[in-house]
mmCIF file of C-alpha atoms in Angstrom:
data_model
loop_
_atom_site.group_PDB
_atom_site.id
_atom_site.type_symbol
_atom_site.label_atom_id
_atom_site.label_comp_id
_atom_site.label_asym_id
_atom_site.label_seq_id
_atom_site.Cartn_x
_atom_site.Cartn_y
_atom_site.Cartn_z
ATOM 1 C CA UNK Q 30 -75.121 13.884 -69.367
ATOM 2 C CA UNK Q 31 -74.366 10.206 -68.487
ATOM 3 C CA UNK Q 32 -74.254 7.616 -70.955
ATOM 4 C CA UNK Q 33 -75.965 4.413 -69.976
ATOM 5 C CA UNK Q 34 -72.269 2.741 -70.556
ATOM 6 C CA UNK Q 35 -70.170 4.652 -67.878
ATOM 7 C CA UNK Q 36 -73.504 4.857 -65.136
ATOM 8 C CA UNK Q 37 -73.449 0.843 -65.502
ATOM 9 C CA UNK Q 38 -69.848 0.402 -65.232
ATOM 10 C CA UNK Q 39 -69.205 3.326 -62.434
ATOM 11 C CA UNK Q 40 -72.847 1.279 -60.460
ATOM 12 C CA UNK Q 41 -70.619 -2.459 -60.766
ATOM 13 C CA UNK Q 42 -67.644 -1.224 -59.485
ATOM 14 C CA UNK Q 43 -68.625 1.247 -56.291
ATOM 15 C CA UNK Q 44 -72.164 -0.565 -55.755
ATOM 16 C CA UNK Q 45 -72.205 -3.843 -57.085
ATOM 17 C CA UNK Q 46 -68.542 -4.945 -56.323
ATOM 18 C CA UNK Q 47 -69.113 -3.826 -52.986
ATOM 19 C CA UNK Q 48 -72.437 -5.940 -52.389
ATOM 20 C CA UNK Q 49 -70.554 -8.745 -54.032
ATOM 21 C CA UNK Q 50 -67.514 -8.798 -52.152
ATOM 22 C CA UNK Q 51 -68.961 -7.831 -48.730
ATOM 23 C CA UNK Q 52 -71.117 -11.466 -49.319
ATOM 24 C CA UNK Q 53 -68.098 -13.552 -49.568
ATOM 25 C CA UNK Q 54 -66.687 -11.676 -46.755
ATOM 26 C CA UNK Q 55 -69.406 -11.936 -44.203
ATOM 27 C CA UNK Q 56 -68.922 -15.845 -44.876
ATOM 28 C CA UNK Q 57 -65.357 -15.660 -43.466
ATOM 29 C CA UNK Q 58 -65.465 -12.835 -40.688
ATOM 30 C CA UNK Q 59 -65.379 -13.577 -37.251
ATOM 31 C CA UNK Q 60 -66.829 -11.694 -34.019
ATOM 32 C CA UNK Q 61 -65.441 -8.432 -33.725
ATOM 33 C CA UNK Q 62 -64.470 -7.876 -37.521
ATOM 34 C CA UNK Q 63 -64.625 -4.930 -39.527
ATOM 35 C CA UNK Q 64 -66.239 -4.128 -43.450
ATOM 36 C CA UNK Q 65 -64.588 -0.634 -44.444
ATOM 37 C CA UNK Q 66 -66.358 1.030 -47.471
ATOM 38 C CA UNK Q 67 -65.062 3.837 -49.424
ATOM 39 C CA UNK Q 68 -67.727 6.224 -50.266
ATOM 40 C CA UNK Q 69 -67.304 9.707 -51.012
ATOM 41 C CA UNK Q 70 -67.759 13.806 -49.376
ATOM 42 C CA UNK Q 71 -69.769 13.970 -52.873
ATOM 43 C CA UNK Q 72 -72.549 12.772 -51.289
ATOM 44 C CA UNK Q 73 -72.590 15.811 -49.049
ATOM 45 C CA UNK Q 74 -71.175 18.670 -50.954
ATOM 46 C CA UNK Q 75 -73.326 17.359 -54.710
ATOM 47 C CA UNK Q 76 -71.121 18.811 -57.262
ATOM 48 C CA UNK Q 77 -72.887 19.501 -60.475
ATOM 49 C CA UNK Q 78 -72.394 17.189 -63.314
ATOM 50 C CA UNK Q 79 -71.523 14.275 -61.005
ATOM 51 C CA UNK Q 80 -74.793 12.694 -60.590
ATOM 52 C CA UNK Q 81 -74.131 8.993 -61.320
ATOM 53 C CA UNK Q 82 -70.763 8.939 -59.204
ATOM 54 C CA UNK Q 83 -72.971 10.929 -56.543
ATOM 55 C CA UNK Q 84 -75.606 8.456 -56.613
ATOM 56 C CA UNK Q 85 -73.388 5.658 -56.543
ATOM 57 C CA UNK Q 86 -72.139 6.792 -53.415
ATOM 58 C CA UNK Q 87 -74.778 8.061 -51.926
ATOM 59 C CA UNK Q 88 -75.761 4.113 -52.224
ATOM 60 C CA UNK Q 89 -72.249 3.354 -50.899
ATOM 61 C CA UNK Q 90 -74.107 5.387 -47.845
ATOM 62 C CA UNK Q 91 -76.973 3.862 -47.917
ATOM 63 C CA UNK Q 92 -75.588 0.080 -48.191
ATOM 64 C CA UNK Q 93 -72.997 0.960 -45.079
ATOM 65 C CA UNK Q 94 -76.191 1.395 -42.833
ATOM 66 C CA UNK Q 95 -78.470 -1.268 -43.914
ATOM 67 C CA UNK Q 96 -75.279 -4.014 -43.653
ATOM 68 C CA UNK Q 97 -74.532 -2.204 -40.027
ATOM 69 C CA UNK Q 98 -77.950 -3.664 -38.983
ATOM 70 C CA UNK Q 99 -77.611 -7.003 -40.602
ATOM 71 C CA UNK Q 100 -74.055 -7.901 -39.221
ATOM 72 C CA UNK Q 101 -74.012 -6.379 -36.044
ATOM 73 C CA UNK Q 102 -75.771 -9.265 -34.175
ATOM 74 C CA UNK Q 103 -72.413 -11.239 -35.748
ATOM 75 C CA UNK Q 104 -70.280 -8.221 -34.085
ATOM 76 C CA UNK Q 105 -69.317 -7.185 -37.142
ATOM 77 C CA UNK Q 106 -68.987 -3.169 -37.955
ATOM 78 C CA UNK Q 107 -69.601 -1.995 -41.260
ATOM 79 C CA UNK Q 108 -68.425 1.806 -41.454
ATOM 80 C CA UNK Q 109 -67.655 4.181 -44.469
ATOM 81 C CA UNK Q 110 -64.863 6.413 -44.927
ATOM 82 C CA UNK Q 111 -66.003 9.624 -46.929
ATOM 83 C CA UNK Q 112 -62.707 11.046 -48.702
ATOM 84 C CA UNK Q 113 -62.689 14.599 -49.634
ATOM 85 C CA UNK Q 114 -60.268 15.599 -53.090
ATOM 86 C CA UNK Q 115 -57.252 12.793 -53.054
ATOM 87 C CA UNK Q 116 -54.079 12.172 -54.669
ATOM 88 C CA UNK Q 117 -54.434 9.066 -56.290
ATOM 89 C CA UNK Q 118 -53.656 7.270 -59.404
ATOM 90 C CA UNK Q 119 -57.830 7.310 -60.280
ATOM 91 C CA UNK Q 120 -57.905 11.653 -59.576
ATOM 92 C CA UNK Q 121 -53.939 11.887 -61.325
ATOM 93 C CA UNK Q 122 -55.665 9.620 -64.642
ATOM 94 C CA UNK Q 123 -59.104 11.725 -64.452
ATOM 95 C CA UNK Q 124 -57.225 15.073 -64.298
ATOM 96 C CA UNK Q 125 -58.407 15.957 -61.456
ATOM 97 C CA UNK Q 126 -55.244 16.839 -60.226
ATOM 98 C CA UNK Q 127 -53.364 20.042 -61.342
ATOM 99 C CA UNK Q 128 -57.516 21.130 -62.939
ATOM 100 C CA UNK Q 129 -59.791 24.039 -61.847
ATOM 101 C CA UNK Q 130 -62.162 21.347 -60.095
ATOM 102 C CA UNK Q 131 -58.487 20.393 -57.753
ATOM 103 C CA UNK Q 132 -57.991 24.228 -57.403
ATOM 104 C CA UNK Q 133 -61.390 25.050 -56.183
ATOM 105 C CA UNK Q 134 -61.723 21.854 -53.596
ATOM 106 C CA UNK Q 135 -58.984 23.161 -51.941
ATOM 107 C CA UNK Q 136 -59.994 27.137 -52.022
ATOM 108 C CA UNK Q 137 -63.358 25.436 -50.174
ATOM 109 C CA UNK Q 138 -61.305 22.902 -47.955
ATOM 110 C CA UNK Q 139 -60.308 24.936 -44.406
ATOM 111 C CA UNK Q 140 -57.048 22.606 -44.378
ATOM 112 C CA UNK Q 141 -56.158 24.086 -47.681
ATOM 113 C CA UNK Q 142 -55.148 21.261 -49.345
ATOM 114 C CA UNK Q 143 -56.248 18.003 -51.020
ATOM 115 C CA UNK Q 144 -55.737 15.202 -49.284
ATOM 116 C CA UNK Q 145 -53.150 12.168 -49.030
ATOM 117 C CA UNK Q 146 -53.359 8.870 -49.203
ATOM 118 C CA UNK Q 147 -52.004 8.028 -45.626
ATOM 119 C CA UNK Q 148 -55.114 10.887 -44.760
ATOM 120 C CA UNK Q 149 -57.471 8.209 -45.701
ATOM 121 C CA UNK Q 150 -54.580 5.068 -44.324
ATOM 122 C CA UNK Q 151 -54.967 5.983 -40.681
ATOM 123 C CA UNK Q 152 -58.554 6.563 -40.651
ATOM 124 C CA UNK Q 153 -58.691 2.750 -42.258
ATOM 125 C CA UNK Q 154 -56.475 1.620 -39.612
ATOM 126 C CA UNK Q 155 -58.663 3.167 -36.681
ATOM 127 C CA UNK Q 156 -62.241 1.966 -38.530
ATOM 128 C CA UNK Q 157 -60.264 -1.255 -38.599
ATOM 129 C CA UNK Q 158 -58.812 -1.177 -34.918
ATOM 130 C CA UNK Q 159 -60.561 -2.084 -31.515
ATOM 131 C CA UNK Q 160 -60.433 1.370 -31.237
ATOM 132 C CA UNK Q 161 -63.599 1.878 -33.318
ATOM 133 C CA UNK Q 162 -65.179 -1.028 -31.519
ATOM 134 C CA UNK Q 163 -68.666 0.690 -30.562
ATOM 135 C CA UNK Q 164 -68.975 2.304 -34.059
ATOM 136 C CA UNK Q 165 -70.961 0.628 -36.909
ATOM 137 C CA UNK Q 166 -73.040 1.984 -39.777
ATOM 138 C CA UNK Q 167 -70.933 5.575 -39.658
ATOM 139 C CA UNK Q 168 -70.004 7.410 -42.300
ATOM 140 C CA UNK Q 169 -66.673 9.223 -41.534
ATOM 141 C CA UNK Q 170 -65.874 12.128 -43.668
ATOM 142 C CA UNK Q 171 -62.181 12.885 -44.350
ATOM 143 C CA UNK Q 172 -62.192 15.887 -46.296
ATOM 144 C CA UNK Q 173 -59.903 18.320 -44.770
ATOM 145 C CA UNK Q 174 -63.173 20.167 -43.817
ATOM 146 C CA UNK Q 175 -65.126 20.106 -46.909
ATOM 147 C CA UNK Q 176 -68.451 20.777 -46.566
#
């Protein structure tokens, strides 16, 4: 079960940060600039016991689309990247990596492996790139094939 304690502090940092921050943004962005959010492929595969991350995400989601509408008469794309199972400080100090929960990602993941940070890098850098420039309010999912 979640305690009150962690759903607060895991909703300020992946839903209220990311209102926050996106605000002081907007005021500085230009035509034709980007807002990158960093949800999660929780929000599509719902493991148990993760239903306050999962929400938060799943408002991550949510927030990508509604901001996609509200900046994109500024031409200004708001997108999501969805990562799958990475190696990263956060999933190295939850012990994620080297657990079960690593172990049977990657047994579901038809790239058969978790993922890198330059996985997630270059997906940034195209979201980020005129290459992207007729996408807004998409959620990419970068999960090595998790589904």
């Amino acid at each position: 079960m979640t305690k009150p304690r962690s759903f607060h502090k895991q909703f300020n940092v992946n839903v209220l940060g990311l209102l926050l921050t996106t605000q002081a943004a907007a005021k500085h962005l230009g035509e034709g600039g980007s807002i990158i959010n960093v949800s999660s492929v929780v929000t599509r595969i719902v493991p148990p016991a993760t239903a306050a991350y999962s929400g938060t995400k799943g408002a991550v989601d949510a927030i990508t689309g509604v901001l996609a509408r509200e900046l994109g008469p500024r031409n200004i794309r708001v997108n999501s990247i969805n990562p799958g199972v990475v190696v990263t400080e956060g999933t190295h100090s939850a012990g994620v990596i080297g657990s079960d929960m690593e172990a049977q990602a990657i047994s579901q993941t038809p790239l058969g492996r978790t993922g890198q940070p330059d996985d997630i890098g270059r997906v940034a850098v195209f979201l980020a790139s005129d290459d992207s420039r007729w996408m807004t309010g998409e959620q990419l999912v970068a999960a090595g094939g998790l589904r």
